[in-house]
Amino acid sequence: MSALDELRATAHPIRLRLLSLLTGVAMSAAEAGRELGLSQATASYHLRVLERVGLVEVVEVVTIRGGEAKRYRHLSSAQPFPVVPPSVDGTDDDTDADTDAERARYVDALADELRRRSPRRADGPQISTDAELWVDPETWQRVVRHVGHASALLHAAAQRPRTPGTNPVSMTAALFPMRRP
């Protein structure tokens, strides 16, 4: 699948929530739907969209009440570190209108998720950064790798919701090189 297909698939708040949920545990559409307050049909539709672009995979098929249920898992949890796309070096010349529109939808979905999660903030270690800066390419590469490592650490440690001894946390990161003005 192309990067545009992946962008289109993730440009929806429900699919972003499913990816987060399926990082810590494999779930069927019914289980994911119950956890997120969605119907099984809605969860199933969004899981199929994510599966088509390769962001989730079926890791087991279980028999439930005489039928079969697929359990899905978010693939990033199986990788030691997130893949840094080639565009991170600032050479991405993609100005396609479709891509720009999908990026805008993705940013809207991220913002919606941040707005949904923010009222649930609790006391504890927190960090928030908003910056538009000019830095050298080596520094940029190091920052992207560090945030990628932090993301991979969170994904690897993710547990089933409400596991004793765990707390819900939120991480939203969007790092990207910008075109020169």
Short mmCIF file of N, CA and C in Angstrom, two decimals:
data_model
loop_
_atom_site.label_atom_id
_atom_site.label_comp_id
_atom_site.label_asym_id
_atom_site.label_seq_id
_atom_site.Cartn_x
_atom_site.Cartn_y
_atom_site.Cartn_z
N MET A 1 0.83 -1.19 0.00
CA MET A 1 0.00 0.00 0.00
C MET A 1 0.87 1.25 0.00
N SER A 2 0.36 2.29 -0.57
CA SER A 2 1.11 3.54 -0.65
C SER A 2 0.99 4.32 0.66
N ALA A 3 1.88 5.29 0.81
CA ALA A 3 1.82 6.16 1.98
C ALA A 3 0.50 6.93 2.01
N LEU A 4 -0.02 7.29 0.83
CA LEU A 4 -1.30 7.98 0.76
C LEU A 4 -2.43 7.09 1.27
N ASP A 5 -2.42 5.80 0.90
CA ASP A 5 -3.44 4.87 1.39
C ASP A 5 -3.38 4.76 2.91
N GLU A 6 -2.17 4.69 3.46
CA GLU A 6 -2.00 4.60 4.91
C GLU A 6 -2.49 5.88 5.58
N LEU A 7 -2.17 7.01 4.98
CA LEU A 7 -2.62 8.30 5.52
C LEU A 7 -4.13 8.37 5.52
N ARG A 8 -4.76 7.95 4.42
CA ARG A 8 -6.23 7.95 4.35
C ARG A 8 -6.83 7.05 5.42
N ALA A 9 -6.20 5.90 5.65
CA ALA A 9 -6.73 4.95 6.63
C ALA A 9 -6.64 5.49 8.05
N THR A 10 -5.61 6.26 8.34
CA THR A 10 -5.43 6.75 9.71
C THR A 10 -6.09 8.10 9.94
N ALA A 11 -6.64 8.71 8.92
CA ALA A 11 -7.24 10.03 9.05
C ALA A 11 -8.67 9.94 9.58
N HIS A 12 -8.86 9.16 10.62
CA HIS A 12 -10.18 9.00 11.23
C HIS A 12 -10.00 8.74 12.73
N PRO A 13 -10.69 9.49 13.60
CA PRO A 13 -10.49 9.32 15.04
C PRO A 13 -10.74 7.89 15.54
N ILE A 14 -11.73 7.20 15.01
CA ILE A 14 -11.99 5.83 15.47
C ILE A 14 -10.82 4.91 15.12
N ARG A 15 -10.26 5.08 13.95
CA ARG A 15 -9.15 4.21 13.56
C ARG A 15 -7.90 4.52 14.38
N LEU A 16 -7.69 5.78 14.74
CA LEU A 16 -6.57 6.11 15.62
C LEU A 16 -6.76 5.46 16.98
N ARG A 17 -7.99 5.48 17.49
CA ARG A 17 -8.26 4.84 18.78
C ARG A 17 -8.08 3.33 18.70
N LEU A 18 -8.48 2.73 17.59
CA LEU A 18 -8.29 1.29 17.42
C LEU A 18 -6.80 0.94 17.38
N LEU A 19 -6.01 1.73 16.68
CA LEU A 19 -4.58 1.46 16.64
C LEU A 19 -3.97 1.52 18.03
N SER A 20 -4.35 2.52 18.81
CA SER A 20 -3.85 2.61 20.19
C SER A 20 -4.27 1.39 21.00
N LEU A 21 -5.54 1.05 20.91
CA LEU A 21 -6.08 -0.08 21.67
C LEU A 21 -5.39 -1.39 21.31
N LEU A 22 -5.18 -1.61 20.03
CA LEU A 22 -4.64 -2.89 19.56
C LEU A 22 -3.12 -2.96 19.65
N THR A 23 -2.51 -1.95 20.23
CA THR A 23 -1.08 -2.00 20.48
C THR A 23 -0.79 -2.89 21.68
N GLY A 24 -1.64 -2.83 22.69
CA GLY A 24 -1.39 -3.56 23.93
C GLY A 24 -1.97 -4.95 23.97
N VAL A 25 -2.87 -5.27 23.04
CA VAL A 25 -3.55 -6.56 23.10
C VAL A 25 -4.23 -6.83 21.75
N ALA A 26 -4.33 -8.10 21.41
CA ALA A 26 -5.11 -8.48 20.23
C ALA A 26 -6.57 -8.56 20.64
N MET A 27 -7.45 -8.03 19.81
CA MET A 27 -8.88 -8.03 20.11
C MET A 27 -9.68 -8.30 18.85
N SER A 28 -10.86 -8.86 19.07
CA SER A 28 -11.83 -9.02 17.97
C SER A 28 -12.57 -7.70 17.80
N ALA A 29 -13.35 -7.62 16.74
CA ALA A 29 -14.16 -6.43 16.50
C ALA A 29 -15.15 -6.22 17.64
N ALA A 30 -15.74 -7.31 18.13
CA ALA A 30 -16.70 -7.19 19.23
C ALA A 30 -16.01 -6.69 20.50
N GLU A 31 -14.84 -7.23 20.82
CA GLU A 31 -14.11 -6.80 22.02
C GLU A 31 -13.68 -5.34 21.90
N ALA A 32 -13.14 -4.97 20.75
CA ALA A 32 -12.71 -3.59 20.54
C ALA A 32 -13.91 -2.65 20.58
N GLY A 33 -15.01 -3.07 19.98
CA GLY A 33 -16.22 -2.26 20.00
C GLY A 33 -16.71 -2.00 21.42
N ARG A 34 -16.73 -3.05 22.24
CA ARG A 34 -17.15 -2.88 23.65
C ARG A 34 -16.23 -1.91 24.38
N GLU A 35 -14.95 -2.05 24.17
CA GLU A 35 -13.98 -1.20 24.85
C GLU A 35 -14.13 0.27 24.44
N LEU A 36 -14.42 0.52 23.19
CA LEU A 36 -14.51 1.89 22.68
C LEU A 36 -15.94 2.43 22.61
N GLY A 37 -16.91 1.61 23.02
CA GLY A 37 -18.30 2.06 22.96
C GLY A 37 -18.84 2.13 21.55
N LEU A 38 -18.41 1.21 20.69
CA LEU A 38 -18.86 1.16 19.30
C LEU A 38 -19.61 -0.14 19.05
N SER A 39 -20.41 -0.16 18.01
CA SER A 39 -21.04 -1.41 17.62
C SER A 39 -19.98 -2.33 17.03
N GLN A 40 -20.24 -3.63 17.04
CA GLN A 40 -19.32 -4.58 16.44
C GLN A 40 -19.16 -4.28 14.95
N ALA A 41 -20.26 -3.93 14.29
CA ALA A 41 -20.20 -3.64 12.85
C ALA A 41 -19.30 -2.44 12.56
N THR A 42 -19.41 -1.39 13.36
CA THR A 42 -18.56 -0.22 13.17
C THR A 42 -17.10 -0.56 13.39
N ALA A 43 -16.81 -1.26 14.49
CA ALA A 43 -15.43 -1.66 14.78
C ALA A 43 -14.89 -2.56 13.67
N SER A 44 -15.71 -3.49 13.20
CA SER A 44 -15.29 -4.42 12.14
C SER A 44 -14.96 -3.67 10.85
N TYR A 45 -15.79 -2.71 10.48
CA TYR A 45 -15.53 -1.93 9.27
C TYR A 45 -14.18 -1.22 9.37
N HIS A 46 -13.94 -0.53 10.48
CA HIS A 46 -12.70 0.23 10.64
C HIS A 46 -11.49 -0.70 10.74
N LEU A 47 -11.64 -1.86 11.34
CA LEU A 47 -10.55 -2.83 11.40
C LEU A 47 -10.19 -3.34 10.00
N ARG A 48 -11.19 -3.56 9.18
CA ARG A 48 -10.93 -4.01 7.80
C ARG A 48 -10.18 -2.94 7.01
N VAL A 49 -10.52 -1.68 7.23
CA VAL A 49 -9.80 -0.59 6.56
C VAL A 49 -8.33 -0.61 6.99
N LEU A 50 -8.08 -0.74 8.28
CA LEU A 50 -6.71 -0.77 8.78
C LEU A 50 -5.95 -2.02 8.32
N GLU A 51 -6.66 -3.14 8.22
CA GLU A 51 -6.03 -4.37 7.75
C GLU A 51 -5.63 -4.25 6.27
N ARG A 52 -6.50 -3.63 5.47
CA ARG A 52 -6.23 -3.47 4.04
C ARG A 52 -4.92 -2.74 3.77
N VAL A 53 -4.59 -1.76 4.61
CA VAL A 53 -3.35 -1.00 4.40
C VAL A 53 -2.19 -1.56 5.21
N GLY A 54 -2.42 -2.64 5.93
CA GLY A 54 -1.33 -3.30 6.64
C GLY A 54 -0.98 -2.74 8.00
N LEU A 55 -1.87 -1.97 8.60
CA LEU A 55 -1.58 -1.41 9.93
C LEU A 55 -2.00 -2.34 11.07
N VAL A 56 -2.94 -3.23 10.80
CA VAL A 56 -3.27 -4.28 11.76
C VAL A 56 -3.24 -5.60 11.01
N GLU A 57 -3.04 -6.67 11.75
CA GLU A 57 -3.08 -7.99 11.14
C GLU A 57 -3.86 -8.92 12.03
N VAL A 58 -4.42 -9.96 11.43
CA VAL A 58 -5.12 -10.99 12.19
C VAL A 58 -4.05 -11.87 12.81
N VAL A 59 -4.05 -11.96 14.14
CA VAL A 59 -3.03 -12.76 14.82
C VAL A 59 -3.59 -14.09 15.33
N GLU A 60 -4.93 -14.19 15.39
CA GLU A 60 -5.55 -15.46 15.74
C GLU A 60 -7.01 -15.44 15.35
N VAL A 61 -7.55 -16.62 15.16
CA VAL A 61 -8.97 -16.79 14.89
C VAL A 61 -9.49 -17.71 15.98
N VAL A 62 -10.49 -17.24 16.72
CA VAL A 62 -11.04 -18.03 17.83
C VAL A 62 -12.49 -18.38 17.55
N THR A 63 -12.92 -19.51 18.09
CA THR A 63 -14.31 -19.93 17.95
C THR A 63 -15.10 -19.40 19.14
N ILE A 64 -16.14 -18.65 18.82
CA ILE A 64 -17.01 -18.07 19.86
C ILE A 64 -18.44 -18.37 19.49
N ARG A 65 -19.13 -19.07 20.36
CA ARG A 65 -20.54 -19.44 20.14
C ARG A 65 -20.78 -20.01 18.75
N GLY A 66 -19.94 -20.91 18.32
CA GLY A 66 -20.12 -21.58 17.04
C GLY A 66 -19.63 -20.80 15.84
N GLY A 67 -19.22 -19.56 16.02
CA GLY A 67 -18.70 -18.76 14.91
C GLY A 67 -17.22 -18.47 15.12
N GLU A 68 -16.63 -17.88 14.13
CA GLU A 68 -15.22 -17.53 14.24
C GLU A 68 -15.06 -16.02 14.40
N ALA A 69 -14.14 -15.64 15.27
CA ALA A 69 -13.83 -14.22 15.48
C ALA A 69 -12.35 -14.02 15.23
N LYS A 70 -12.03 -13.03 14.40
CA LYS A 70 -10.64 -12.68 14.15
C LYS A 70 -10.18 -11.73 15.23
N ARG A 71 -8.98 -11.96 15.73
CA ARG A 71 -8.37 -11.03 16.68
C ARG A 71 -7.26 -10.30 15.95
N TYR A 72 -7.30 -8.97 16.04
CA TYR A 72 -6.37 -8.10 15.33
C TYR A 72 -5.35 -7.51 16.31
N ARG A 73 -4.18 -7.18 15.76
CA ARG A 73 -3.13 -6.53 16.54
C ARG A 73 -2.49 -5.45 15.68
N HIS A 74 -2.16 -4.32 16.30
CA HIS A 74 -1.47 -3.23 15.61
C HIS A 74 -0.02 -3.65 15.39
N LEU A 75 0.44 -3.55 14.16
CA LEU A 75 1.75 -4.06 13.79
C LEU A 75 2.91 -3.31 14.41
N SER A 76 2.76 -2.05 14.75
CA SER A 76 3.91 -1.30 15.27
C SER A 76 4.44 -1.93 16.54
N SER A 77 3.60 -2.61 17.27
CA SER A 77 4.05 -3.22 18.52
C SER A 77 5.01 -4.36 18.28
N ALA A 78 5.08 -4.89 17.06
CA ALA A 78 5.98 -6.00 16.74
C ALA A 78 7.32 -5.50 16.24
N GLN A 79 7.45 -4.21 15.96
CA GLN A 79 8.70 -3.67 15.43
C GLN A 79 9.49 -3.04 16.57
N PRO A 80 10.83 -3.22 16.59
CA PRO A 80 11.61 -2.64 17.67
C PRO A 80 11.58 -1.11 17.66
N PHE A 81 11.57 -0.49 16.49
CA PHE A 81 11.52 0.96 16.39
C PHE A 81 10.67 1.34 15.20
N PRO A 82 9.93 2.44 15.30
CA PRO A 82 9.15 2.87 14.15
C PRO A 82 10.06 3.18 12.97
N VAL A 83 9.59 2.92 11.80
CA VAL A 83 10.36 3.21 10.60
C VAL A 83 10.29 4.71 10.34
N VAL A 84 11.43 5.31 10.10
CA VAL A 84 11.48 6.73 9.78
C VAL A 84 11.33 6.86 8.27
N PRO A 85 10.27 7.50 7.81
CA PRO A 85 10.04 7.62 6.37
C PRO A 85 11.13 8.43 5.69
N PRO A 86 11.39 8.17 4.40
CA PRO A 86 12.44 8.89 3.68
C PRO A 86 12.24 10.40 3.70
N SER A 87 11.01 10.88 3.80
CA SER A 87 10.76 12.32 3.74
C SER A 87 11.33 13.07 4.93
N VAL A 88 11.79 12.35 5.96
CA VAL A 88 12.29 13.01 7.16
C VAL A 88 13.55 13.84 6.87
N ASP A 89 14.24 13.57 5.76
CA ASP A 89 15.45 14.33 5.43
C ASP A 89 15.15 15.64 4.71
N GLY A 90 13.87 15.95 4.55
CA GLY A 90 13.49 17.21 3.94
C GLY A 90 13.42 17.16 2.43
N THR A 91 13.52 15.98 1.83
CA THR A 91 13.52 15.88 0.38
C THR A 91 12.17 15.52 -0.19
N ASP A 92 11.14 15.50 0.61
CA ASP A 92 9.80 15.14 0.14
C ASP A 92 9.24 16.28 -0.70
N ASP A 93 9.12 16.05 -1.98
CA ASP A 93 8.59 17.08 -2.87
C ASP A 93 7.12 16.85 -3.21
N ASP A 94 6.46 15.99 -2.45
CA ASP A 94 5.08 15.62 -2.74
C ASP A 94 4.15 16.79 -2.44
N THR A 95 3.59 17.40 -3.47
CA THR A 95 2.64 18.50 -3.29
C THR A 95 1.29 18.14 -3.86
N ASP A 96 1.07 16.87 -4.08
CA ASP A 96 -0.18 16.38 -4.64
C ASP A 96 -1.36 16.85 -3.78
N ALA A 97 -2.40 17.38 -4.42
CA ALA A 97 -3.56 17.91 -3.70
C ALA A 97 -4.25 16.82 -2.87
N ASP A 98 -4.33 15.59 -3.40
CA ASP A 98 -4.94 14.49 -2.63
C ASP A 98 -4.16 14.23 -1.35
N THR A 99 -2.85 14.22 -1.47
CA THR A 99 -2.01 13.98 -0.30
C THR A 99 -2.18 15.11 0.71
N ASP A 100 -2.18 16.33 0.25
CA ASP A 100 -2.37 17.47 1.15
C ASP A 100 -3.72 17.39 1.86
N ALA A 101 -4.76 17.00 1.14
CA ALA A 101 -6.09 16.89 1.75
C ALA A 101 -6.11 15.77 2.79
N GLU A 102 -5.46 14.65 2.49
CA GLU A 102 -5.43 13.54 3.46
C GLU A 102 -4.60 13.90 4.67
N ARG A 103 -3.50 14.62 4.46
CA ARG A 103 -2.71 15.08 5.61
C ARG A 103 -3.55 15.99 6.50
N ALA A 104 -4.34 16.85 5.89
CA ALA A 104 -5.21 17.75 6.66
C ALA A 104 -6.23 16.94 7.46
N ARG A 105 -6.81 15.90 6.86
CA ARG A 105 -7.76 15.04 7.58
C ARG A 105 -7.07 14.33 8.74
N TYR A 106 -5.84 13.87 8.50
CA TYR A 106 -5.08 13.19 9.55
C TYR A 106 -4.81 14.14 10.72
N VAL A 107 -4.40 15.37 10.42
CA VAL A 107 -4.15 16.36 11.47
C VAL A 107 -5.45 16.64 12.23
N ASP A 108 -6.58 16.75 11.52
CA ASP A 108 -7.86 16.94 12.20
C ASP A 108 -8.17 15.77 13.14
N ALA A 109 -7.90 14.55 12.68
CA ALA A 109 -8.15 13.37 13.51
C ALA A 109 -7.24 13.39 14.75
N LEU A 110 -5.97 13.76 14.58
CA LEU A 110 -5.07 13.87 15.73
C LEU A 110 -5.57 14.93 16.71
N ALA A 111 -5.98 16.06 16.18
CA ALA A 111 -6.48 17.14 17.05
C ALA A 111 -7.74 16.69 17.79
N ASP A 112 -8.63 15.98 17.11
CA ASP A 112 -9.83 15.46 17.77
C ASP A 112 -9.46 14.52 18.92
N GLU A 113 -8.49 13.66 18.67
CA GLU A 113 -8.06 12.73 19.72
C GLU A 113 -7.43 13.46 20.89
N LEU A 114 -6.63 14.47 20.62
CA LEU A 114 -6.02 15.25 21.69
C LEU A 114 -7.09 15.98 22.50
N ARG A 115 -8.09 16.53 21.82
CA ARG A 115 -9.20 17.19 22.53
C ARG A 115 -9.98 16.18 23.39
N ARG A 116 -10.19 14.96 22.88
CA ARG A 116 -10.93 13.94 23.62
C ARG A 116 -10.16 13.50 24.86
N ARG A 117 -8.85 13.35 24.73
CA ARG A 117 -8.04 12.84 25.84
C ARG A 117 -7.70 13.91 26.89
N SER A 118 -7.50 15.15 26.45
CA SER A 118 -6.99 16.20 27.32
C SER A 118 -7.79 16.41 28.61
N PRO A 119 -9.14 16.36 28.59
CA PRO A 119 -9.88 16.55 29.85
C PRO A 119 -9.61 15.44 30.88
N ARG A 120 -9.02 14.34 30.45
CA ARG A 120 -8.72 13.24 31.37
C ARG A 120 -7.32 13.34 31.97
N ARG A 121 -6.64 14.46 31.79
CA ARG A 121 -5.28 14.63 32.34
C ARG A 121 -5.30 14.39 33.85
N ALA A 122 -4.25 13.73 34.32
CA ALA A 122 -4.07 13.48 35.75
C ALA A 122 -2.75 14.09 36.19
N ASP A 123 -2.54 14.16 37.49
CA ASP A 123 -1.26 14.63 38.00
C ASP A 123 -0.19 13.60 37.65
N GLY A 124 1.01 14.06 37.44
CA GLY A 124 2.13 13.18 37.12
C GLY A 124 3.02 13.82 36.09
N PRO A 125 4.10 13.13 35.73
CA PRO A 125 5.04 13.68 34.75
C PRO A 125 4.35 13.97 33.42
N GLN A 126 4.59 15.16 32.89
CA GLN A 126 3.98 15.57 31.63
C GLN A 126 4.96 16.44 30.87
N ILE A 127 4.81 16.46 29.58
CA ILE A 127 5.59 17.38 28.75
C ILE A 127 4.73 17.77 27.56
N SER A 128 4.85 19.01 27.17
CA SER A 128 4.16 19.48 25.99
C SER A 128 5.10 20.42 25.26
N THR A 129 5.22 20.22 23.98
CA THR A 129 6.09 21.07 23.18
C THR A 129 5.37 21.45 21.90
N ASP A 130 5.45 22.71 21.57
CA ASP A 130 4.99 23.17 20.28
C ASP A 130 6.09 24.07 19.75
N ALA A 131 6.67 23.72 18.62
CA ALA A 131 7.79 24.50 18.11
C ALA A 131 7.83 24.48 16.59
N GLU A 132 8.19 25.62 16.03
CA GLU A 132 8.50 25.73 14.61
C GLU A 132 9.87 26.39 14.56
N LEU A 133 10.89 25.57 14.31
CA LEU A 133 12.28 26.01 14.45
C LEU A 133 13.08 25.70 13.19
N TRP A 134 14.24 26.30 13.09
CA TRP A 134 15.20 26.00 12.03
C TRP A 134 16.37 25.28 12.70
N VAL A 135 16.64 24.04 12.28
CA VAL A 135 17.75 23.27 12.86
C VAL A 135 18.51 22.57 11.74
N ASP A 136 19.73 22.13 12.05
CA ASP A 136 20.53 21.42 11.06
C ASP A 136 19.98 20.00 10.88
N PRO A 137 20.22 19.38 9.71
CA PRO A 137 19.68 18.05 9.41
C PRO A 137 20.07 16.98 10.43
N GLU A 138 21.29 17.03 10.96
CA GLU A 138 21.73 16.02 11.93
C GLU A 138 20.92 16.10 13.22
N THR A 139 20.68 17.31 13.69
CA THR A 139 19.87 17.48 14.90
C THR A 139 18.46 16.96 14.66
N TRP A 140 17.91 17.30 13.49
CA TRP A 140 16.55 16.84 13.16
C TRP A 140 16.47 15.32 13.16
N GLN A 141 17.44 14.66 12.54
CA GLN A 141 17.45 13.20 12.50
C GLN A 141 17.51 12.62 13.91
N ARG A 142 18.33 13.21 14.80
CA ARG A 142 18.44 12.72 16.18
C ARG A 142 17.11 12.88 16.91
N VAL A 143 16.46 14.02 16.75
CA VAL A 143 15.17 14.26 17.42
C VAL A 143 14.13 13.25 16.95
N VAL A 144 14.05 13.04 15.64
CA VAL A 144 13.08 12.08 15.10
C VAL A 144 13.36 10.68 15.65
N ARG A 145 14.64 10.29 15.70
CA ARG A 145 14.98 8.97 16.26
C ARG A 145 14.60 8.87 17.73
N HIS A 146 14.88 9.91 18.53
CA HIS A 146 14.55 9.89 19.96
C HIS A 146 13.04 9.76 20.19
N VAL A 147 12.27 10.53 19.47
CA VAL A 147 10.81 10.44 19.61
C VAL A 147 10.33 9.08 19.12
N GLY A 148 10.94 8.58 18.05
CA GLY A 148 10.61 7.24 17.56
C GLY A 148 10.91 6.17 18.60
N HIS A 149 12.04 6.30 19.28
CA HIS A 149 12.39 5.34 20.35
C HIS A 149 11.38 5.43 21.50
N ALA A 150 11.00 6.65 21.86
CA ALA A 150 10.02 6.82 22.94
C ALA A 150 8.68 6.20 22.55
N SER A 151 8.28 6.40 21.30
CA SER A 151 7.03 5.81 20.81
C SER A 151 7.11 4.29 20.85
N ALA A 152 8.24 3.74 20.39
CA ALA A 152 8.42 2.28 20.39
C ALA A 152 8.40 1.73 21.82
N LEU A 153 9.00 2.45 22.77
CA LEU A 153 9.01 2.03 24.16
C LEU A 153 7.58 1.95 24.71
N LEU A 154 6.78 2.98 24.44
CA LEU A 154 5.38 2.96 24.88
C LEU A 154 4.60 1.83 24.23
N HIS A 155 4.77 1.64 22.93
CA HIS A 155 4.06 0.57 22.23
C HIS A 155 4.44 -0.80 22.78
N ALA A 156 5.73 -1.00 23.05
CA ALA A 156 6.19 -2.30 23.54
C ALA A 156 5.67 -2.59 24.95
N ALA A 157 5.46 -1.55 25.73
CA ALA A 157 5.01 -1.72 27.12
C ALA A 157 3.49 -1.70 27.27
N ALA A 158 2.76 -1.43 26.21
CA ALA A 158 1.30 -1.30 26.28
C ALA A 158 0.66 -2.60 26.77
N GLN A 159 -0.32 -2.46 27.64
CA GLN A 159 -1.05 -3.58 28.23
C GLN A 159 -2.53 -3.50 27.86
N ARG A 160 -3.25 -4.55 28.14
CA ARG A 160 -4.71 -4.56 27.98
C ARG A 160 -5.29 -3.45 28.85
N PRO A 161 -6.32 -2.74 28.37
CA PRO A 161 -6.94 -1.69 29.19
C PRO A 161 -7.34 -2.19 30.58
N ARG A 162 -7.11 -1.35 31.56
CA ARG A 162 -7.44 -1.60 32.97
C ARG A 162 -6.65 -2.74 33.60
N THR A 163 -5.48 -3.10 33.05
CA THR A 163 -4.62 -4.09 33.68
C THR A 163 -4.17 -3.55 35.03
N PRO A 164 -4.29 -4.32 36.12
CA PRO A 164 -3.84 -3.84 37.43
C PRO A 164 -2.38 -3.38 37.37
N GLY A 165 -2.11 -2.26 38.03
CA GLY A 165 -0.77 -1.71 38.06
C GLY A 165 -0.42 -0.82 36.88
N THR A 166 -1.37 -0.60 35.97
CA THR A 166 -1.12 0.28 34.83
C THR A 166 -2.02 1.50 34.91
N ASN A 167 -1.64 2.52 34.20
CA ASN A 167 -2.42 3.75 34.10
C ASN A 167 -2.57 4.12 32.63
N PRO A 168 -3.69 4.71 32.26
CA PRO A 168 -3.81 5.20 30.88
C PRO A 168 -2.91 6.41 30.69
N VAL A 169 -2.26 6.49 29.55
CA VAL A 169 -1.41 7.63 29.20
C VAL A 169 -1.72 8.05 27.77
N SER A 170 -1.30 9.23 27.41
CA SER A 170 -1.54 9.74 26.07
C SER A 170 -0.23 10.28 25.51
N MET A 171 0.03 9.96 24.26
CA MET A 171 1.17 10.54 23.55
C MET A 171 0.70 10.90 22.15
N THR A 172 0.84 12.15 21.80
CA THR A 172 0.56 12.60 20.45
C THR A 172 1.80 13.32 19.96
N ALA A 173 2.37 12.85 18.87
CA ALA A 173 3.56 13.48 18.33
C ALA A 173 3.39 13.61 16.82
N ALA A 174 3.72 14.75 16.31
CA ALA A 174 3.71 14.97 14.87
C ALA A 174 4.95 15.77 14.53
N LEU A 175 5.97 15.08 14.07
CA LEU A 175 7.22 15.72 13.69
C LEU A 175 7.34 15.65 12.18
N PHE A 176 7.62 16.76 11.55
CA PHE A 176 7.77 16.75 10.10
C PHE A 176 8.60 17.94 9.66
N PRO A 177 9.41 17.71 8.62
CA PRO A 177 10.13 18.84 8.04
C PRO A 177 9.14 19.72 7.30
N MET A 178 9.46 20.98 7.20
CA MET A 178 8.57 21.94 6.53
C MET A 178 9.23 22.46 5.26
N ARG A 179 8.40 22.82 4.31
CA ARG A 179 8.91 23.49 3.11
C ARG A 179 9.39 24.88 3.48
N ARG A 180 10.41 25.32 2.81
CA ARG A 180 10.89 26.69 3.05
C ARG A 180 9.83 27.69 2.59
N PRO A 181 9.68 28.78 3.33
CA PRO A 181 8.68 29.81 2.92
C PRO A 181 9.09 30.48 1.62
#
